[in-house]
Amino acid sequence: MFQLIQDEADFIVIDKAPGVHFHSQDGSAGVVATAEARLGLKLYPVHRLDTLTSGLIILAKSSEAAADFTELFSRHGVQKYYLALAKGKPKKKQGKVAGDMAKARRSQHKLLRTMENPAVTQFFSASVDEGLRAYLLKPLTGKTHQLRVALASLGTPILGDELYGGEAADRGYLHAWQLYFCFRGQHFHILSGHPPGAQFALPGFGKLLDEEWGNPDSLEWPKP
């Protein structure tokens, strides 16, 4: 269900498996409750991942630490990088997706043309196999389903994300890959393991991470 990636005095970072609920529901324990039971700690979530999404989650060890993280997130002090795979050719290969978001039908959200309180996502993409592209995503905001909606708006919904029109697959191909932040005077760069999934195991994807995207904070990102 998860792997413990980092254990600090005030927080832990876990790597959540795909298809695992964040909160307990349907009579089964979510990843937070499971981590609390396994580690014998009271944990305080400071952000979350969708069920289909795998990757890094920060869990504070006290309400005070959680409040500090909440303030850090509110001033965009935590930079997150995600990996995704999608079939087809996007409307643009790199740049940004921005717009207000609103609830739609069937638990979906949709991207609007207005910009009052927009979701903003920067991205790069590259071909990794015939008809398949990888996406390196840098969300500048933290809206619900933001990355899933962003890729769907490009005409390339995430592979396995059937809610937004993605082709069926062994998992939803979205992974929270790297975190950069400064907490209580200490700088952290936290990297997850290689994401699980048959398509993430493609040689072209691994080569892309090794040769081009391995240090995403150093890339020349499109202007926000």
PDB file of C-alpha atoms in Angstrom:
ATOM      1  CA  MET A   1       0.000   0.000   0.000  1.00  0.00           C
ATOM      2  CA  PHE A   2       2.907   2.385   0.698  1.00  0.00           C
ATOM      3  CA  GLN A   3       6.641   2.613   1.278  1.00  0.00           C
ATOM      4  CA  LEU A   4       8.270   4.845   3.867  1.00  0.00           C
ATOM      5  CA  ILE A   5      10.627   7.133   1.940  1.00  0.00           C
ATOM      6  CA  GLN A   6      11.774   9.591   4.618  1.00  0.00           C
ATOM      7  CA  ASP A   7      11.360   9.824   8.395  1.00  0.00           C
ATOM      8  CA  GLU A   8      12.112  13.226   9.939  1.00  0.00           C
ATOM      9  CA  ALA A   9      11.534  14.610  13.432  1.00  0.00           C
ATOM     10  CA  ASP A  10       8.399  16.506  12.374  1.00  0.00           C
ATOM     11  CA  PHE A  11       7.078  14.581   9.371  1.00  0.00           C
ATOM     12  CA  ILE A  12       7.327  11.504   7.214  1.00  0.00           C
ATOM     13  CA  VAL A  13       7.107  11.087   3.456  1.00  0.00           C
ATOM     14  CA  ILE A  14       5.496   7.954   2.043  1.00  0.00           C
ATOM     15  CA  ASP A  15       5.220   6.614  -1.503  1.00  0.00           C
ATOM     16  CA  LYS A  16       1.603   5.565  -2.089  1.00  0.00           C
ATOM     17  CA  ALA A  17       0.761   2.711  -4.434  1.00  0.00           C
ATOM     18  CA  PRO A  18      -1.690   3.343  -7.302  1.00  0.00           C
ATOM     19  CA  GLY A  19      -5.338   2.472  -6.747  1.00  0.00           C
ATOM     20  CA  VAL A  20      -5.139   3.004  -2.974  1.00  0.00           C
ATOM     21  CA  HIS A  21      -7.609   5.338  -1.278  1.00  0.00           C
ATOM     22  CA  PHE A  22      -6.158   8.293   0.606  1.00  0.00           C
ATOM     23  CA  HIS A  23      -8.864   8.317   3.307  1.00  0.00           C
ATOM     24  CA  SER A  24     -10.584   5.252   4.736  1.00  0.00           C
ATOM     25  CA  GLN A  25     -13.774   4.395   2.876  1.00  0.00           C
ATOM     26  CA  ASP A  26     -15.971   1.488   1.845  1.00  0.00           C
ATOM     27  CA  GLY A  27     -15.063  -0.287   5.078  1.00  0.00           C
ATOM     28  CA  SER A  28     -11.351  -0.423   4.307  1.00  0.00           C
ATOM     29  CA  ALA A  29      -8.497   1.602   5.747  1.00  0.00           C
ATOM     30  CA  GLY A  30      -6.963   4.293   3.563  1.00  0.00           C
ATOM     31  CA  VAL A  31      -3.250   4.903   3.227  1.00  0.00           C
ATOM     32  CA  VAL A  32      -3.125   7.437   6.098  1.00  0.00           C
ATOM     33  CA  ALA A  33      -4.854   5.121   8.589  1.00  0.00           C
ATOM     34  CA  THR A  34      -2.685   2.222   7.423  1.00  0.00           C
ATOM     35  CA  ALA A  35       0.494   4.271   7.917  1.00  0.00           C
ATOM     36  CA  GLU A  36      -0.643   5.293  11.413  1.00  0.00           C
ATOM     37  CA  ALA A  37      -1.297   1.668  12.381  1.00  0.00           C
ATOM     38  CA  ARG A  38       1.913   0.339  10.870  1.00  0.00           C
ATOM     39  CA  LEU A  39       4.184   3.058  12.264  1.00  0.00           C
ATOM     40  CA  GLY A  40       2.396   3.588  15.606  1.00  0.00           C
ATOM     41  CA  LEU A  41       2.054   7.336  15.026  1.00  0.00           C
ATOM     42  CA  LYS A  42      -0.714   9.909  14.874  1.00  0.00           C
ATOM     43  CA  LEU A  43      -0.298  11.505  11.457  1.00  0.00           C
ATOM     44  CA  TYR A  44      -1.680  14.734  10.016  1.00  0.00           C
ATOM     45  CA  PRO A  45      -2.176  14.953   6.228  1.00  0.00           C
ATOM     46  CA  VAL A  46      -1.114  18.282   4.722  1.00  0.00           C
ATOM     47  CA  HIS A  47      -2.000  17.470   1.086  1.00  0.00           C
ATOM     48  CA  ARG A  48      -3.487  14.469  -0.691  1.00  0.00           C
ATOM     49  CA  LEU A  49      -3.386  12.294  -3.801  1.00  0.00           C
ATOM     50  CA  ASP A  50      -6.289  10.865  -5.787  1.00  0.00           C
ATOM     51  CA  THR A  51      -6.904   7.140  -5.536  1.00  0.00           C
ATOM     52  CA  LEU A  52      -5.485   6.408  -8.997  1.00  0.00           C
ATOM     53  CA  THR A  53      -2.345   8.504  -8.389  1.00  0.00           C
ATOM     54  CA  SER A  54       0.785   6.967  -6.914  1.00  0.00           C
ATOM     55  CA  GLY A  55       3.737   8.711  -5.317  1.00  0.00           C
ATOM     56  CA  LEU A  56       4.902  11.035  -2.583  1.00  0.00           C
ATOM     57  CA  ILE A  57       2.752  12.247   0.312  1.00  0.00           C
ATOM     58  CA  ILE A  58       3.900  14.373   3.268  1.00  0.00           C
ATOM     59  CA  LEU A  59       2.329  13.466   6.629  1.00  0.00           C
ATOM     60  CA  ALA A  60       3.083  15.669   9.645  1.00  0.00           C
ATOM     61  CA  LYS A  61       3.696  14.176  13.086  1.00  0.00           C
ATOM     62  CA  SER A  62       1.959  16.949  15.042  1.00  0.00           C
ATOM     63  CA  SER A  63      -0.759  19.537  14.570  1.00  0.00           C
ATOM     64  CA  GLU A  64       1.890  22.260  14.918  1.00  0.00           C
ATOM     65  CA  ALA A  65       3.969  20.801  12.093  1.00  0.00           C
ATOM     66  CA  ALA A  66       0.823  20.371  10.011  1.00  0.00           C
ATOM     67  CA  ALA A  67      -0.024  24.055  10.507  1.00  0.00           C
ATOM     68  CA  ASP A  68       3.474  25.025   9.349  1.00  0.00           C
ATOM     69  CA  PHE A  69       3.119  22.858   6.259  1.00  0.00           C
ATOM     70  CA  THR A  70      -0.317  24.318   5.537  1.00  0.00           C
ATOM     71  CA  GLU A  71       1.212  27.796   5.619  1.00  0.00           C
ATOM     72  CA  LEU A  72       4.065  26.594   3.390  1.00  0.00           C
ATOM     73  CA  PHE A  73       1.640  25.189   0.830  1.00  0.00           C
ATOM     74  CA  SER A  74      -0.486  28.350   0.946  1.00  0.00           C
ATOM     75  CA  ARG A  75       2.466  30.472  -0.171  1.00  0.00           C
ATOM     76  CA  HIS A  76       3.496  27.906  -2.799  1.00  0.00           C
ATOM     77  CA  GLY A  77       6.582  26.876  -0.864  1.00  0.00           C
ATOM     78  CA  VAL A  78       6.338  23.203  -1.837  1.00  0.00           C
ATOM     79  CA  GLN A  79       7.232  22.430  -5.431  1.00  0.00           C
ATOM     80  CA  LYS A  80       5.824  19.161  -6.724  1.00  0.00           C
ATOM     81  CA  TYR A  81       6.701  17.358  -9.945  1.00  0.00           C
ATOM     82  CA  TYR A  82       4.531  14.629 -11.439  1.00  0.00           C
ATOM     83  CA  LEU A  83       4.963  12.093 -14.229  1.00  0.00           C
ATOM     84  CA  ALA A  84       2.155  10.964 -16.518  1.00  0.00           C
ATOM     85  CA  LEU A  85       1.623   8.928 -19.658  1.00  0.00           C
ATOM     86  CA  ALA A  86      -1.061   9.509 -22.279  1.00  0.00           C
ATOM     87  CA  LYS A  87      -1.959   8.191 -25.716  1.00  0.00           C
ATOM     88  CA  GLY A  88      -2.273  10.449 -28.737  1.00  0.00           C
ATOM     89  CA  LYS A  89      -0.894  13.801 -29.836  1.00  0.00           C
ATOM     90  CA  PRO A  90      -1.468  16.815 -27.541  1.00  0.00           C
ATOM     91  CA  LYS A  91      -2.677  20.199 -28.770  1.00  0.00           C
ATOM     92  CA  LYS A  92       0.733  21.518 -27.692  1.00  0.00           C
ATOM     93  CA  LYS A  93       3.863  19.633 -26.627  1.00  0.00           C
ATOM     94  CA  GLN A  94       4.957  21.980 -23.837  1.00  0.00           C
ATOM     95  CA  GLY A  95       3.737  25.113 -22.128  1.00  0.00           C
ATOM     96  CA  LYS A  96       1.021  25.669 -19.568  1.00  0.00           C
ATOM     97  CA  VAL A  97      -2.631  24.932 -18.965  1.00  0.00           C
ATOM     98  CA  ALA A  98      -4.535  27.568 -16.991  1.00  0.00           C
ATOM     99  CA  GLY A  99      -8.147  28.344 -16.153  1.00  0.00           C
ATOM    100  CA  ASP A 100     -10.735  28.263 -13.425  1.00  0.00           C
ATOM    101  CA  MET A 101     -12.118  24.854 -12.519  1.00  0.00           C
ATOM    102  CA  ALA A 102     -15.656  23.811 -11.651  1.00  0.00           C
ATOM    103  CA  LYS A 103     -17.458  20.609 -10.718  1.00  0.00           C
ATOM    104  CA  ALA A 104     -19.049  18.739 -13.600  1.00  0.00           C
ATOM    105  CA  ARG A 105     -20.998  15.490 -13.961  1.00  0.00           C
ATOM    106  CA  ARG A 106     -20.018  12.049 -12.611  1.00  0.00           C
ATOM    107  CA  SER A 107     -17.510  13.400 -10.044  1.00  0.00           C
ATOM    108  CA  GLN A 108     -15.606  15.126 -12.828  1.00  0.00           C
ATOM    109  CA  HIS A 109     -14.201  18.629 -12.825  1.00  0.00           C
ATOM    110  CA  LYS A 110     -13.866  20.835 -15.878  1.00  0.00           C
ATOM    111  CA  LEU A 111     -11.578  23.626 -17.028  1.00  0.00           C
ATOM    112  CA  LEU A 112     -13.207  26.997 -17.692  1.00  0.00           C
ATOM    113  CA  ARG A 113     -12.033  29.857 -19.875  1.00  0.00           C
ATOM    114  CA  THR A 114     -12.245  32.333 -16.993  1.00  0.00           C
ATOM    115  CA  MET A 115      -9.174  33.209 -14.910  1.00  0.00           C
ATOM    116  CA  GLU A 116     -10.556  34.482 -11.580  1.00  0.00           C
ATOM    117  CA  ASN A 117      -8.819  31.846  -9.423  1.00  0.00           C
ATOM    118  CA  PRO A 118      -7.176  29.620 -12.008  1.00  0.00           C
ATOM    119  CA  ALA A 119      -5.535  26.239 -11.793  1.00  0.00           C
ATOM    120  CA  VAL A 120      -2.111  26.584 -13.419  1.00  0.00           C
ATOM    121  CA  THR A 121       0.024  23.683 -14.639  1.00  0.00           C
ATOM    122  CA  GLN A 122       3.304  23.889 -16.543  1.00  0.00           C
ATOM    123  CA  PHE A 123       4.439  20.867 -18.528  1.00  0.00           C
ATOM    124  CA  PHE A 124       6.901  19.250 -20.896  1.00  0.00           C
ATOM    125  CA  SER A 125       6.151  16.170 -22.991  1.00  0.00           C
ATOM    126  CA  ALA A 126       8.152  13.712 -25.062  1.00  0.00           C
ATOM    127  CA  SER A 127       7.440  10.585 -27.087  1.00  0.00           C
ATOM    128  CA  VAL A 128       8.442   7.350 -25.351  1.00  0.00           C
ATOM    129  CA  ASP A 129       6.811   4.771 -27.629  1.00  0.00           C
ATOM    130  CA  GLU A 130       4.605   4.570 -30.710  1.00  0.00           C
ATOM    131  CA  GLY A 131       1.541   6.710 -29.954  1.00  0.00           C
ATOM    132  CA  LEU A 132       2.534   7.215 -26.304  1.00  0.00           C
ATOM    133  CA  ARG A 133       3.883  10.393 -24.690  1.00  0.00           C
ATOM    134  CA  ALA A 134       5.310  11.075 -21.255  1.00  0.00           C
ATOM    135  CA  TYR A 135       4.482  14.303 -19.419  1.00  0.00           C
ATOM    136  CA  LEU A 136       6.495  16.079 -16.742  1.00  0.00           C
ATOM    137  CA  LEU A 137       3.983  18.209 -14.843  1.00  0.00           C
ATOM    138  CA  LYS A 138       4.623  21.125 -12.503  1.00  0.00           C
ATOM    139  CA  PRO A 139       1.395  22.277 -10.818  1.00  0.00           C
ATOM    140  CA  LEU A 140       1.585  25.839  -9.518  1.00  0.00           C
ATOM    141  CA  THR A 141      -1.761  25.452  -7.735  1.00  0.00           C
ATOM    142  CA  GLY A 142      -3.433  22.549  -5.956  1.00  0.00           C
ATOM    143  CA  LYS A 143      -6.949  22.181  -7.326  1.00  0.00           C
ATOM    144  CA  THR A 144      -8.904  18.913  -7.204  1.00  0.00           C
ATOM    145  CA  HIS A 145      -8.184  16.757 -10.286  1.00  0.00           C
ATOM    146  CA  GLN A 146      -6.059  19.592 -11.667  1.00  0.00           C
ATOM    147  CA  LEU A 147      -3.528  17.457 -13.557  1.00  0.00           C
ATOM    148  CA  ARG A 148      -6.109  15.003 -14.816  1.00  0.00           C
ATOM    149  CA  VAL A 149      -8.209  17.857 -16.203  1.00  0.00           C
ATOM    150  CA  ALA A 150      -5.141  19.599 -17.640  1.00  0.00           C
ATOM    151  CA  LEU A 151      -4.149  16.604 -19.761  1.00  0.00           C
ATOM    152  CA  ALA A 152      -7.733  15.941 -20.804  1.00  0.00           C
ATOM    153  CA  SER A 153      -7.938  19.573 -21.966  1.00  0.00           C
ATOM    154  CA  LEU A 154      -4.931  18.938 -24.222  1.00  0.00           C
ATOM    155  CA  GLY A 155      -6.874  16.124 -25.890  1.00  0.00           C
ATOM    156  CA  THR A 156      -4.669  13.496 -24.243  1.00  0.00           C
ATOM    157  CA  PRO A 157      -6.325  12.183 -21.064  1.00  0.00           C
ATOM    158  CA  ILE A 158      -4.050  10.216 -18.745  1.00  0.00           C
ATOM    159  CA  LEU A 159      -3.688   6.551 -19.666  1.00  0.00           C
ATOM    160  CA  GLY A 160      -5.926   4.533 -17.355  1.00  0.00           C
ATOM    161  CA  ASP A 161      -7.955   7.566 -16.227  1.00  0.00           C
ATOM    162  CA  GLU A 162     -11.274   6.410 -17.612  1.00  0.00           C
ATOM    163  CA  LEU A 163     -13.220   9.108 -15.722  1.00  0.00           C
ATOM    164  CA  TYR A 164     -11.696  11.688 -18.074  1.00  0.00           C
ATOM    165  CA  GLY A 165     -11.693   9.570 -21.216  1.00  0.00           C
ATOM    166  CA  GLY A 166      -8.342   7.838 -20.852  1.00  0.00           C
ATOM    167  CA  GLU A 167      -7.786   4.440 -22.419  1.00  0.00           C
ATOM    168  CA  ALA A 168      -8.145   1.473 -20.040  1.00  0.00           C
ATOM    169  CA  ALA A 169      -4.847   0.273 -18.567  1.00  0.00           C
ATOM    170  CA  ASP A 170      -3.375  -1.658 -15.638  1.00  0.00           C
ATOM    171  CA  ARG A 171      -3.307   1.577 -13.602  1.00  0.00           C
ATOM    172  CA  GLY A 172      -3.896   5.316 -13.849  1.00  0.00           C
ATOM    173  CA  TYR A 173      -0.566   6.625 -15.147  1.00  0.00           C
ATOM    174  CA  LEU A 174      -0.038   9.630 -12.872  1.00  0.00           C
ATOM    175  CA  HIS A 175       2.770   9.620 -10.304  1.00  0.00           C
ATOM    176  CA  ALA A 176       3.882  12.236  -7.739  1.00  0.00           C
ATOM    177  CA  TRP A 177       7.603  11.974  -8.397  1.00  0.00           C
ATOM    178  CA  GLN A 178       9.667  14.692  -6.669  1.00  0.00           C
ATOM    179  CA  LEU A 179       9.249  17.284  -3.903  1.00  0.00           C
ATOM    180  CA  TYR A 180      11.339  20.395  -3.171  1.00  0.00           C
ATOM    181  CA  PHE A 181      10.712  22.531  -0.073  1.00  0.00           C
ATOM    182  CA  CYS A 182      12.320  24.272   2.870  1.00  0.00           C
ATOM    183  CA  PHE A 183      10.811  23.343   6.254  1.00  0.00           C
ATOM    184  CA  ARG A 184      11.891  25.012   9.496  1.00  0.00           C
ATOM    185  CA  GLY A 185      15.147  26.190   7.957  1.00  0.00           C
ATOM    186  CA  GLN A 186      16.121  22.890   6.336  1.00  0.00           C
ATOM    187  CA  HIS A 187      15.995  22.236   2.576  1.00  0.00           C
ATOM    188  CA  PHE A 188      14.566  18.975   1.302  1.00  0.00           C
ATOM    189  CA  HIS A 189      14.619  17.315  -2.109  1.00  0.00           C
ATOM    190  CA  ILE A 190      12.688  14.058  -1.951  1.00  0.00           C
ATOM    191  CA  LEU A 191      12.548  11.586  -4.811  1.00  0.00           C
ATOM    192  CA  SER A 192      10.263   8.570  -5.103  1.00  0.00           C
ATOM    193  CA  GLY A 193      11.280   5.248  -6.532  1.00  0.00           C
ATOM    194  CA  HIS A 194      10.595   4.312 -10.150  1.00  0.00           C
ATOM    195  CA  PRO A 195       6.807   4.381 -10.555  1.00  0.00           C
ATOM    196  CA  PRO A 196       5.021   1.030 -10.841  1.00  0.00           C
ATOM    197  CA  GLY A 197       3.188   0.043 -13.991  1.00  0.00           C
ATOM    198  CA  ALA A 198       3.926  -1.819 -17.216  1.00  0.00           C
ATOM    199  CA  GLN A 199       4.021   1.327 -19.365  1.00  0.00           C
ATOM    200  CA  PHE A 200       6.297   3.180 -16.910  1.00  0.00           C
ATOM    201  CA  ALA A 201       8.731   0.270 -17.425  1.00  0.00           C
ATOM    202  CA  LEU A 202       9.195   1.040 -21.126  1.00  0.00           C
ATOM    203  CA  PRO A 203      12.881   1.622 -22.023  1.00  0.00           C
ATOM    204  CA  GLY A 204      12.077   4.944 -23.671  1.00  0.00           C
ATOM    205  CA  PHE A 205      10.514   6.253 -20.472  1.00  0.00           C
ATOM    206  CA  GLY A 206      13.470   5.256 -18.312  1.00  0.00           C
ATOM    207  CA  LYS A 207      15.908   6.818 -20.766  1.00  0.00           C
ATOM    208  CA  LEU A 208      13.932  10.067 -20.709  1.00  0.00           C
ATOM    209  CA  LEU A 209      14.108  10.273 -16.905  1.00  0.00           C
ATOM    210  CA  ASP A 210      17.805   9.440 -16.837  1.00  0.00           C
ATOM    211  CA  GLU A 211      18.943  11.738 -19.618  1.00  0.00           C
ATOM    212  CA  GLU A 212      16.566  14.720 -19.649  1.00  0.00           C
ATOM    213  CA  TRP A 213      14.129  14.999 -16.755  1.00  0.00           C
ATOM    214  CA  GLY A 214      16.127  13.666 -13.810  1.00  0.00           C
ATOM    215  CA  ASN A 215      16.534  17.109 -12.193  1.00  0.00           C
ATOM    216  CA  PRO A 216      13.285  18.920 -13.048  1.00  0.00           C
ATOM    217  CA  ASP A 217      14.020  21.929 -10.822  1.00  0.00           C
ATOM    218  CA  SER A 218      16.899  22.870 -13.142  1.00  0.00           C
ATOM    219  CA  LEU A 219      14.865  22.819 -16.376  1.00  0.00           C
ATOM    220  CA  GLU A 220      13.867  25.995 -18.202  1.00  0.00           C
ATOM    221  CA  TRP A 221      10.158  25.890 -17.529  1.00  0.00           C
ATOM    222  CA  PRO A 222       7.639  27.826 -19.622  1.00  0.00           C
ATOM    223  CA  LYS A 223       6.623  31.135 -18.085  1.00  0.00           C
ATOM    224  CA  PRO A 224       3.717  30.774 -15.628  1.00  0.00           C
TER     225      PRO A 224
END
